[in-house]
Amino acid sequence: MHKPHPPARRLPRALCALALLAAAPLAQAQAAYPDHKVRVIAPQGAGGGVDIMARSLAEELSKRLGQTFYVDNQGGAGGTIGATDTARAKPDGYTLMVAYVATHGTNPAVRKTPYDPVKSFTPVAMIGGTANVLLASTALPAKTLPEFVAYAKAHGDTLSYGTSGNGTLNHLAMEEFKSEAGFKDLSVPYKSMAEAQTDMIGGRVQSVFPGVAAGLAVIKSGKARPLAVTGDKRNPVIPDVPTFAEQGYPKMQALTWYGVVGPAGMPAAVTTKLNQTVNDILKSDGFRERLRNLGVDPMPMTPRQFGDYIAHDIETWKRVARENHISLD
């Protein structure tokens, strides 16, 4: 007589059925998203690098996902205003933000923020990063990085460099380099990197340390001398400029990076859909060309990888701030 299968043998099928039932709402949520407009907060004023990145990405997301992704500029306090608004928004995927090194790297390293840069957000997707470039005044006799370091050691008490504000990436990165190379140089904060560069050209400061995109105009004009770029490879926009690592400073890895985050607790299906869409956008020739024009290298990541990157960047700049006694509180 045929014996019925024991319940234990039917259990795997039952588990499979339950798994399919559990997955169905996630798949439905992913398919339905987005069904209305999505706000993309740019925590910087119009015209800046974050704003340009947000508008370029919003345009592509609108095309690919069939809904309007619109940019909401919320500049001020180094991105803190926009980041705080994002952290407090409903975590349904309809409020996103283009995070960058200030909101999720340097700001939390030098001051208390109204948000937790890790716990208050859902990491969605990394977009990319651009190296920083050390620019020296053409009035200095130094034409290479070793010559600049030697000159700075001999004249450190009379040298100064411009920053876009205390606690910014270009400030922290320069302080890290000073520590590595062993020279003195007075920090002079400005309201923007553009103002700092203007004063370098005018001879009031002797160097600046902007992102490649921000420094490109003065490099091309010949009014500043590029000495080194951060990162582990040369920047394709200025391929003749060697890296710090090539010249004996491997720790100089600072990147001005951009990515997409949302409030903590976003649905996994929505996060996955957005991540896959952004990574597809990063593969397209048109978008990659836009990034190249900004000196940005695409850096596709999973949400978890992006979250790990943020956590590591914060710890890096906390260390630099602590070692150089930099705090804005």
Coordinates of N, CA, C and O in Angstrom, one line a residue, residues 43-44 50 77-80 83 97 99-111 113 115 117 167-169 255-258 313-314 317:
P43 N 21.2 69.9 -0.6 CA 21.5 70.7 0.6 C 22.6 71.7 0.3 O 23.5 71.9 1.1
Q44 N 22.4 72.5 -0.8 CA 23.3 73.5 -1.2 C 22.5 74.5 -2.1 O 21.5 74.0 -2.7
V50 N 26.7 70.3 -5.8 CA 25.6 69.4 -5.3 C 24.3 69.6 -6.1 O 23.6 68.7 -6.4
A77 N 24.4 76.3 6.4 CA 25.0 75.5 7.4 C 25.8 74.3 6.9 O 25.8 73.2 7.5
G78 N 26.4 74.5 5.8 CA 27.2 73.4 5.2 C 26.4 72.1 4.9 O 26.9 71.0 5.0
G79 N 25.2 72.3 4.5 CA 24.3 71.2 4.2 C 23.5 70.7 5.3 O 22.6 69.8 5.1
T80 N 23.7 71.2 6.5 CA 23.0 70.7 7.7 C 21.5 70.9 7.6 O 20.7 70.0 8.1
A83 N 20.0 68.3 5.2 CA 20.1 67.0 5.8 C 19.1 66.7 7.0 O 18.5 65.6 7.1
M97 N 17.7 62.8 -0.9 CA 18.7 63.8 -0.8 C 19.9 63.4 -1.5 O 20.4 62.3 -1.4
A99 N 23.3 63.5 -0.8 CA 24.3 63.7 0.3 C 25.6 63.9 -0.3 O 25.9 63.5 -1.5
Y100 N 26.5 64.5 0.5 CA 27.9 64.7 0.0 C 28.8 64.7 1.2 O 28.4 64.5 2.3
V101 N 30.1 64.9 0.9 CA 31.1 64.7 1.9 C 30.9 65.6 3.1 O 31.2 65.3 4.3
A102 N 30.3 66.8 2.9 CA 30.0 67.7 4.1 C 28.9 67.1 5.0 O 29.1 67.1 6.2
T103 N 27.8 66.7 4.4 CA 26.7 66.3 5.2 C 26.9 65.0 5.9 O 26.5 64.7 7.0
H104 N 27.7 64.1 5.3 CA 27.9 62.8 5.8 C 29.4 62.4 5.9 O 29.8 61.2 5.8
G105 N 30.3 63.4 6.2 CA 31.7 63.2 6.4 C 32.3 64.2 7.3 O 32.6 63.9 8.4
T106 N 32.5 65.4 6.8 CA 33.3 66.4 7.5 C 32.5 67.1 8.6 O 33.0 67.3 9.7
N107 N 31.2 67.4 8.3 CA 30.4 68.1 9.3 C 30.3 67.3 10.6 O 30.5 67.8 11.7
P108 N 29.9 66.0 10.5 CA 29.8 65.2 11.7 C 31.1 65.0 12.4 O 31.1 64.7 13.6
A109 N 32.2 65.3 11.7 CA 33.5 65.1 12.3 C 33.9 66.3 13.2 O 34.8 66.2 14.1
V110 N 33.4 67.5 12.9 CA 33.9 68.7 13.5 C 32.8 69.4 14.4 O 33.1 70.3 15.1
R111 N 31.5 68.9 14.3 CA 30.5 69.6 15.1 C 29.4 68.6 15.4 O 29.2 67.6 14.7
T113 N 25.7 67.6 15.0 CA 24.7 67.9 14.0 C 23.3 67.5 14.6 O 23.2 66.6 15.4
Y115 N 21.2 65.7 13.3 CA 20.9 64.3 12.8 C 22.1 63.4 13.1 O 23.2 63.9 13.2
P117 N 24.5 61.0 11.2 CA 24.7 60.8 9.8 C 24.6 59.3 9.4 O 24.5 59.0 8.2
G167 N 36.5 73.6 9.0 CA 35.9 72.3 9.1 C 35.4 71.7 7.8 O 34.9 70.6 7.8
T168 N 35.6 72.4 6.7 CA 35.3 71.9 5.3 C 36.3 70.8 4.9 O 37.4 70.7 5.5
L169 N 36.0 70.1 3.8 CA 36.9 69.1 3.4 C 38.3 69.7 3.0 O 39.3 69.2 3.3
L255 N 38.2 62.7 -1.0 CA 37.4 62.8 -2.1 C 36.2 63.6 -1.8 O 35.6 63.5 -0.7
T256 N 35.8 64.5 -2.7 CA 34.5 65.2 -2.7 C 33.5 64.2 -3.3 O 33.5 64.1 -4.6
W257 N 32.7 63.5 -2.5 CA 31.8 62.5 -3.1 C 30.4 62.9 -3.0 O 30.0 63.8 -2.2
Y258 N 29.5 62.3 -3.8 CA 28.1 62.5 -3.9 C 27.4 61.2 -3.9 O 27.8 60.3 -4.6
D313 N 34.2 57.1 6.1 CA 34.6 58.5 5.8 C 34.5 59.4 7.1 O 35.3 60.2 7.4
I314 N 33.4 59.2 7.8 CA 33.2 60.0 9.0 C 34.3 59.7 10.0 O 34.9 60.6 10.6
W317 N 37.6 61.5 9.0 CA 37.7 62.9 9.3 C 37.6 63.2 10.7 O 38.1 64.3 11.2

